[in-house]
XYZ file of C-alpha atoms in Angstrom:
482
model
C 159.002 243.853 38.517
C 158.564 245.993 41.628
C 159.188 243.373 44.320
C 159.397 245.958 47.145
C 155.722 246.576 47.100
C 155.009 242.847 46.897
C 157.120 242.091 49.979
C 155.468 244.953 51.859
C 152.093 243.581 51.071
C 153.002 240.062 52.059
C 154.276 241.450 55.300
C 150.896 243.042 55.988
C 149.045 239.883 55.106
C 151.224 237.882 57.457
C 150.606 240.359 60.316
C 146.837 239.993 59.743
C 147.058 236.256 59.402
C 148.913 235.947 62.724
C 145.782 237.005 64.556
C 143.976 233.871 63.349
C 146.041 231.916 65.935
C 144.060 233.566 68.764
C 140.771 231.562 68.409
C 142.582 228.169 68.661
C 144.290 229.439 71.788
C 140.924 230.357 73.240
C 139.570 226.842 72.350
C 142.505 225.270 74.097
C 142.008 227.364 77.243
C 138.343 226.165 77.282
C 139.142 222.504 76.943
C 142.428 222.721 78.928
C 144.482 220.384 76.721
C 147.712 222.308 76.984
C 148.052 223.061 73.276
C 148.086 226.815 73.459
C 151.844 227.141 73.341
C 152.106 225.875 69.730
C 149.561 228.439 68.540
C 151.237 231.193 70.595
C 154.559 230.260 68.958
C 152.921 230.291 65.492
C 151.420 233.695 66.226
C 154.803 235.182 67.291
C 156.681 233.714 64.316
C 154.055 234.769 61.821
C 153.671 238.244 63.275
C 157.458 238.658 63.615
C 158.054 237.705 60.011
C 155.312 240.034 58.842
C 156.648 242.933 60.855
C 160.164 242.344 59.557
C 159.020 242.491 55.920
C 156.776 245.420 56.501
C 159.394 247.444 58.399
C 162.057 246.786 55.724
C 159.795 247.933 52.822
C 157.334 250.240 54.584
C 158.655 253.322 52.796
C 158.102 251.790 49.376
C 156.236 254.349 47.193
C 155.847 252.248 44.005
C 152.305 251.716 42.741
C 150.838 248.372 41.945
C 150.712 247.017 38.434
C 148.862 243.939 37.271
C 152.001 241.804 37.550
C 152.515 242.722 41.158
C 148.894 242.056 41.812
C 149.073 238.590 40.379
C 152.118 237.846 42.441
C 150.392 238.917 45.572
C 147.344 236.776 44.787
C 149.595 233.645 44.344
C 151.696 234.495 47.414
C 148.531 235.040 49.501
C 147.923 231.301 49.468
C 151.453 229.893 49.194
C 153.067 232.024 51.928
C 150.080 231.696 54.258
C 150.001 227.898 53.693
C 153.720 227.887 54.596
C 153.148 229.640 57.884
C 149.987 227.687 58.547
C 152.149 224.560 58.814
C 153.671 225.809 62.147
C 151.011 224.401 64.522
C 150.979 221.104 62.662
C 154.709 220.747 62.925
C 154.928 221.684 66.583
C 152.039 219.485 67.732
C 153.195 216.275 69.593
C 149.798 214.780 68.963
C 150.346 214.857 65.179
C 154.198 214.368 64.682
C 153.900 215.504 61.004
C 156.685 215.789 58.487
C 156.961 219.177 56.749
C 155.537 217.661 53.448
C 152.477 216.437 55.404
C 152.025 219.642 57.242
C 152.250 221.737 54.100
C 149.833 219.414 52.280
C 147.350 219.672 55.184
C 147.567 223.538 55.395
C 147.340 224.032 51.633
C 144.303 221.649 51.526
C 142.630 223.701 54.284
C 143.261 227.164 52.885
C 142.254 226.127 49.325
C 139.141 224.407 50.811
C 140.118 221.155 49.172
C 139.493 218.860 52.167
C 142.117 216.187 51.292
C 143.862 215.076 54.512
C 146.880 212.991 55.547
C 145.638 212.868 59.219
C 143.914 209.835 60.734
C 142.570 209.363 64.200
C 140.823 212.785 64.190
C 138.383 211.642 66.918
C 141.300 211.544 69.429
C 143.103 214.792 68.506
C 143.093 217.857 70.817
C 140.156 220.205 70.191
C 142.358 223.170 69.359
C 144.070 221.285 66.556
C 140.745 220.170 65.156
C 139.303 223.723 65.433
C 142.404 225.094 63.708
C 141.920 222.798 60.647
C 138.268 223.862 60.285
C 139.204 227.554 60.661
C 141.765 227.298 57.796
C 138.991 226.249 55.479
C 136.635 228.939 56.604
C 139.283 231.620 56.078
C 140.275 230.206 52.708
C 136.641 229.922 51.516
C 135.897 233.649 51.670
C 139.438 234.684 50.943
C 139.231 233.821 47.250
C 136.320 236.257 46.816
C 137.383 239.009 49.119
C 141.024 239.207 48.068
C 140.306 240.529 44.673
C 137.527 242.813 45.781
C 138.949 244.409 48.916
C 142.662 243.948 49.506
C 144.089 244.654 46.137
C 141.969 247.776 45.486
C 143.242 249.258 48.644
C 146.768 248.800 47.239
C 146.040 250.395 43.884
C 145.117 247.343 41.858
C 141.701 246.987 40.238
C 140.122 244.285 42.318
C 137.013 244.100 40.180
C 139.065 243.466 37.058
C 140.896 240.581 38.722
C 137.686 239.182 40.092
C 136.144 239.570 36.629
C 139.044 237.704 34.997
C 138.964 234.985 37.636
C 135.228 234.447 36.875
C 135.903 234.107 33.201
C 134.364 237.517 32.507
C 130.802 236.291 32.835
C 129.590 238.907 35.257
C 130.546 242.489 35.549
C 128.056 243.473 38.164
C 129.493 245.751 40.818
C 127.551 244.985 43.957
C 128.058 248.347 45.641
C 129.745 251.569 44.450
C 132.814 250.916 46.586
C 134.683 247.579 46.409
C 135.576 247.637 50.040
C 131.916 247.999 50.910
C 131.257 245.055 48.543
C 133.662 242.916 50.534
C 132.008 243.847 53.807
C 128.641 242.877 52.363
C 129.914 239.554 51.165
C 131.517 238.860 54.557
C 128.180 239.608 56.239
C 126.457 237.044 54.052
C 129.189 234.608 54.604
C 129.160 234.968 58.372
C 125.358 234.894 58.336
C 125.381 231.548 56.520
C 128.005 230.214 58.956
C 125.961 231.165 62.065
C 122.741 229.765 60.556
C 124.527 226.528 59.609
C 126.064 226.192 63.026
C 122.719 226.695 64.643
C 121.156 224.231 62.303
C 123.717 221.539 63.123
C 123.369 222.216 66.893
C 119.602 221.931 66.733
C 119.958 218.765 64.624
C 122.001 217.051 67.278
C 125.642 218.119 67.126
C 127.465 219.468 70.223
C 128.563 223.116 70.019
C 132.153 222.340 69.094
C 131.192 220.015 66.150
C 128.444 222.344 65.086
C 130.839 225.311 64.722
C 133.600 223.243 63.146
C 131.380 221.658 60.548
C 129.649 224.930 59.731
C 133.108 226.389 58.849
C 133.783 223.503 56.462
C 130.240 223.443 55.064
C 129.902 227.105 54.120
C 133.464 227.217 52.788
C 132.710 224.084 50.735
C 135.811 222.549 52.322
C 135.010 219.085 53.583
C 137.240 218.858 56.664
C 135.637 217.082 59.517
C 136.407 216.672 63.267
C 135.836 212.964 62.840
C 137.421 210.286 60.625
C 133.961 209.158 59.448
C 133.067 212.726 58.413
C 129.333 213.465 58.520
C 128.730 209.704 58.614
C 130.017 209.699 62.213
C 126.665 211.167 63.391
C 124.393 208.820 61.304
C 121.665 211.493 61.458
C 119.152 212.367 58.767
C 118.664 215.724 60.345
C 122.343 216.595 60.279
C 122.709 215.404 56.757
C 119.739 217.488 55.723
C 121.320 220.606 57.260
C 124.482 219.887 55.410
C 122.724 219.393 52.100
C 120.930 222.741 52.404
C 124.006 224.784 53.262
C 126.241 223.009 50.773
C 123.682 223.875 48.154
C 123.499 227.536 49.289
C 127.285 227.918 49.498
C 127.612 226.595 45.935
C 125.609 229.506 44.577
C 127.243 232.806 43.401
C 127.454 235.031 46.392
C 126.688 238.024 44.226
C 123.350 236.435 43.563
C 122.720 236.068 47.292
C 123.548 239.744 47.678
C 121.054 240.830 45.068
C 118.308 238.686 46.583
C 119.138 240.096 50.046
C 119.332 243.736 48.899
C 116.113 243.700 46.983
C 114.423 241.185 49.319
C 113.168 239.210 46.286
C 113.804 235.595 45.449
C 113.202 236.111 41.709
C 116.978 236.859 41.127
C 117.590 233.140 41.599
C 114.807 232.166 39.167
C 116.056 234.456 36.403
C 119.744 233.549 36.625
C 120.783 231.075 33.891
C 123.673 229.630 35.937
C 121.539 229.058 39.005
C 118.896 227.238 36.982
C 121.537 225.094 35.402
C 123.050 224.425 38.772
C 119.660 223.213 40.196
C 118.951 221.071 37.105
C 122.391 219.475 37.224
C 122.184 218.641 40.953
C 118.603 217.287 40.549
C 119.538 215.100 37.605
C 122.666 213.707 39.344
C 120.708 213.001 42.552
C 118.019 211.164 40.656
C 120.485 209.080 38.620
C 122.590 208.078 41.684
C 119.611 207.321 43.909
C 117.761 205.312 41.315
C 120.940 203.321 40.485
C 121.402 202.553 44.189
C 117.814 201.336 44.408
C 118.210 199.262 41.174
C 121.358 197.405 42.378
C 119.895 196.931 45.855
C 122.817 198.702 47.640
C 120.494 199.575 50.495
C 117.457 197.657 51.956
C 115.044 200.575 51.696
C 114.276 203.193 49.039
C 114.528 205.862 51.762
C 118.115 204.986 52.512
C 119.144 204.941 48.860
C 117.648 208.493 48.406
C 119.238 209.614 51.676
C 122.734 208.640 50.795
C 122.247 209.411 47.052
C 121.148 213.016 47.726
C 123.856 213.695 50.203
C 126.817 212.334 48.277
C 125.543 213.924 45.018
C 125.336 217.379 46.473
C 128.523 216.949 48.496
C 130.607 215.858 45.449
C 129.015 218.094 42.844
C 129.505 221.235 44.896
C 133.123 219.953 45.630
C 132.497 219.999 49.391
C 133.644 216.422 49.926
C 131.774 215.400 53.027
C 130.947 211.713 53.281
C 127.895 210.193 54.947
C 128.972 206.764 53.898
C 131.929 205.074 52.172
C 130.776 205.862 48.657
C 134.020 204.535 47.218
C 132.732 200.967 47.966
C 129.606 201.528 45.815
C 129.359 199.839 42.359
C 132.330 201.327 40.508
C 130.254 203.400 38.091
C 128.792 205.574 40.781
C 132.056 206.694 42.450
C 133.427 207.556 39.066
C 130.272 209.446 38.167
C 130.509 211.409 41.406
C 134.134 212.292 40.727
C 133.181 213.508 37.297
C 130.415 215.659 38.725
C 133.116 217.636 40.606
C 134.443 218.740 37.192
C 131.368 220.847 36.708
C 131.593 222.028 40.324
C 129.698 225.005 41.865
C 128.760 228.356 40.485
C 131.244 231.153 39.668
C 131.644 233.520 42.618
C 130.984 230.807 45.128
C 133.339 229.138 47.549
C 133.255 225.966 45.473
C 135.698 224.483 43.025
C 135.572 222.801 39.692
C 135.328 224.316 36.178
C 132.162 226.193 37.326
C 128.645 225.746 36.123
C 128.544 228.928 33.997
C 131.648 227.875 31.996
C 130.221 224.449 31.291
C 126.902 226.079 30.334
C 128.579 228.377 27.934
C 130.636 225.577 26.367
C 127.374 223.634 25.754
C 125.826 226.718 24.214
C 128.796 227.247 21.966
C 128.747 223.628 20.879
C 125.090 224.007 20.001
C 125.851 227.106 18.063
C 128.448 225.348 16.002
C 126.000 222.591 15.198
C 123.444 225.119 14.064
C 125.995 227.006 11.934
C 126.954 223.749 10.314
C 123.363 223.220 9.279
C 122.830 226.941 8.429
C 126.260 228.346 7.522
C 124.985 231.909 6.871
C 122.949 232.164 10.088
C 123.825 234.829 12.644
C 123.553 233.107 15.970
C 124.134 234.854 19.370
C 124.876 233.093 22.571
C 122.899 234.527 25.469
C 123.288 234.389 29.187
C 120.537 235.918 31.347
C 118.906 237.188 28.157
C 122.082 239.168 27.211
C 124.429 238.350 24.385
C 127.792 236.981 25.530
C 130.770 238.840 24.043
C 133.115 236.852 21.766
C 136.159 237.547 23.922
C 134.312 235.943 26.916
C 133.755 232.797 24.942
C 137.373 232.784 23.911
C 138.415 233.120 27.562
C 136.157 230.270 28.594
C 137.734 227.952 25.996
C 141.174 229.277 26.909
C 140.485 228.368 30.491
C 139.252 224.901 29.570
C 142.318 224.288 27.403
C 144.679 225.231 30.220
C 142.594 223.087 32.526
C 142.881 220.009 30.342
C 146.632 220.484 29.805
C 147.277 220.987 33.527
C 145.209 217.961 34.381
C 147.104 215.676 32.122
C 150.521 216.885 33.247
C 149.493 216.497 37.010
C 148.076 213.030 36.463
C 151.140 211.885 34.578
C 153.416 213.337 37.272
C 151.492 211.399 39.985
C 151.884 208.193 37.960
C 155.642 208.778 37.814
C 155.573 208.887 41.690
C 154.222 205.307 41.672
C 150.415 205.835 41.959
C 148.187 203.609 39.836
C 145.932 205.004 37.154
C 142.732 205.139 39.170
C 144.373 206.750 42.137
C 146.271 209.203 39.928
C 143.181 210.283 37.994
C 140.918 210.598 40.921
C 143.548 212.387 43.047
C 144.217 214.857 40.185
C 140.430 215.494 39.898
C 140.058 215.834 43.674
C 142.889 218.312 43.993
C 142.450 220.512 40.916
C 138.694 220.687 41.536
C 139.289 221.315 45.321
C 137.164 218.277 46.148
C 139.179 216.256 48.551
C 137.883 212.582 48.501
C 139.285 210.350 45.766
C 139.412 206.624 44.881
C 141.948 203.852 45.015
C 144.839 204.270 47.411
C 143.597 207.761 48.400
C 140.047 206.861 49.125
C 140.456 207.087 52.905
C 143.204 209.725 53.105
C 146.484 210.736 51.448
C 148.928 209.559 54.093
C 150.024 206.543 52.137
C 151.316 208.377 49.113
C 154.911 209.642 48.621
C 156.115 213.093 49.558
C 156.732 213.950 45.928
C 153.101 213.054 45.152
C 151.940 215.339 48.032
C 153.863 218.260 46.642
C 152.390 217.751 43.205
C 148.921 217.609 44.643
C 149.612 220.732 46.738
C 150.504 222.562 43.602
C 147.354 221.168 41.952
C 145.166 222.491 44.845
C 146.613 225.946 44.475
C 146.155 225.777 40.722
C 142.547 224.842 41.101
C 141.818 227.462 43.784
C 143.369 230.199 41.679
C 141.443 228.869 38.618
C 144.499 228.028 36.515
C 145.158 231.320 34.716
C 146.534 233.292 37.672
C 149.190 230.738 38.554
C 149.894 229.877 34.885
C 150.667 233.568 34.271
C 153.180 233.503 37.068
C 154.943 230.571 35.534
C 155.261 232.161 32.123
C 158.665 233.701 31.323
C 157.032 236.873 29.897
C 155.730 237.632 33.359
C 159.224 238.118 34.766
C 160.538 240.428 32.028
C 161.509 243.716 33.646
């Protein structure tokens, strides 16, 4: 293992990350709440640590191998989450323990949206902005890291991105990976600006509009209010959120092809997108009709209003709430939690197993049934009218196996910390799927659970964000053989 190049890279990442403390300083100067010193301290500590690492190892000439690349990918979230705790720890308005601060920063950067903070409505604007910004940076980071940063360091970014997406798509968006990253950032920023404008026109103030656009496009779920989107009680705002949660849950590569060729047919011909639309539509109809059937709301309009919003929010793993859905008839909250297992599309900012993997597992199951009936039949599984390679199918089932094993271990670990079965199951689902909201003791927030449970869930968030395999590889003893 060539650790010198890893430390050098982490140093560079920390130096870049330190600059993200500047926007909260600007926000504090605008609102004059005297919070700028904590962000300035965080900037100097992060920058100083990055410079020390980079200076010590700047003359390293080793080239990256896949093991070093994997270590950097994991370190990208863990080390940055560690340094992201500094403003939380220094803030007198929060008075957080280290466990709470790390949980909050990991939740932000992995776009999970689980929180240990209550009283958001009364916190300084700079702190609120900082939380939202963490999600926005983490949302695009998962896509861009493999496509831009690692290729510049000599690691095949497309190969890592390809592996992370279970090998479904090999499309290179542009001839150069760094150019690809720039295009994706343009689309991401474009969605963010459009979403912020939509929120503002729908009735939010500028601060809330920008903050919620960060969390919406990143499919994060953090809000500047304890009641989340429900604070505004606005059909217009909820409609904007639904539209952009839906768009952010689509493969960003698909957005790129539609933008480049100026033709919407790329959506129509994509198998994953069609499955994504069908799944969301079916879930929305089931939830809304059930709300109507049990008389949860007085009008059919309200039932569809809340049914549509919560279905899209939970299925895309955003985690916004327009109402306290955990108080619905028990079947519905559980159904919504289960919808997060499917999640958004591969190559999006969302979490979950991903629609394309679930689609391929269903196709493979159908193939096995047909082969049972016709043993000698040659049956190909197709995606977008192209046959799917056998090694891709194996990788999908390999991912699913690791996912199930990890889920069970994490859930049992949480039960050992004292959480009941419902809370443990839903918290595991909410963290590994990067969803956020859960049921039971963690329905409101995660402040009441033990520190050990918070660390287990922080690990689960990182596991889900890196899609199991990357982090599991790091934990395997063969990875560390020199």
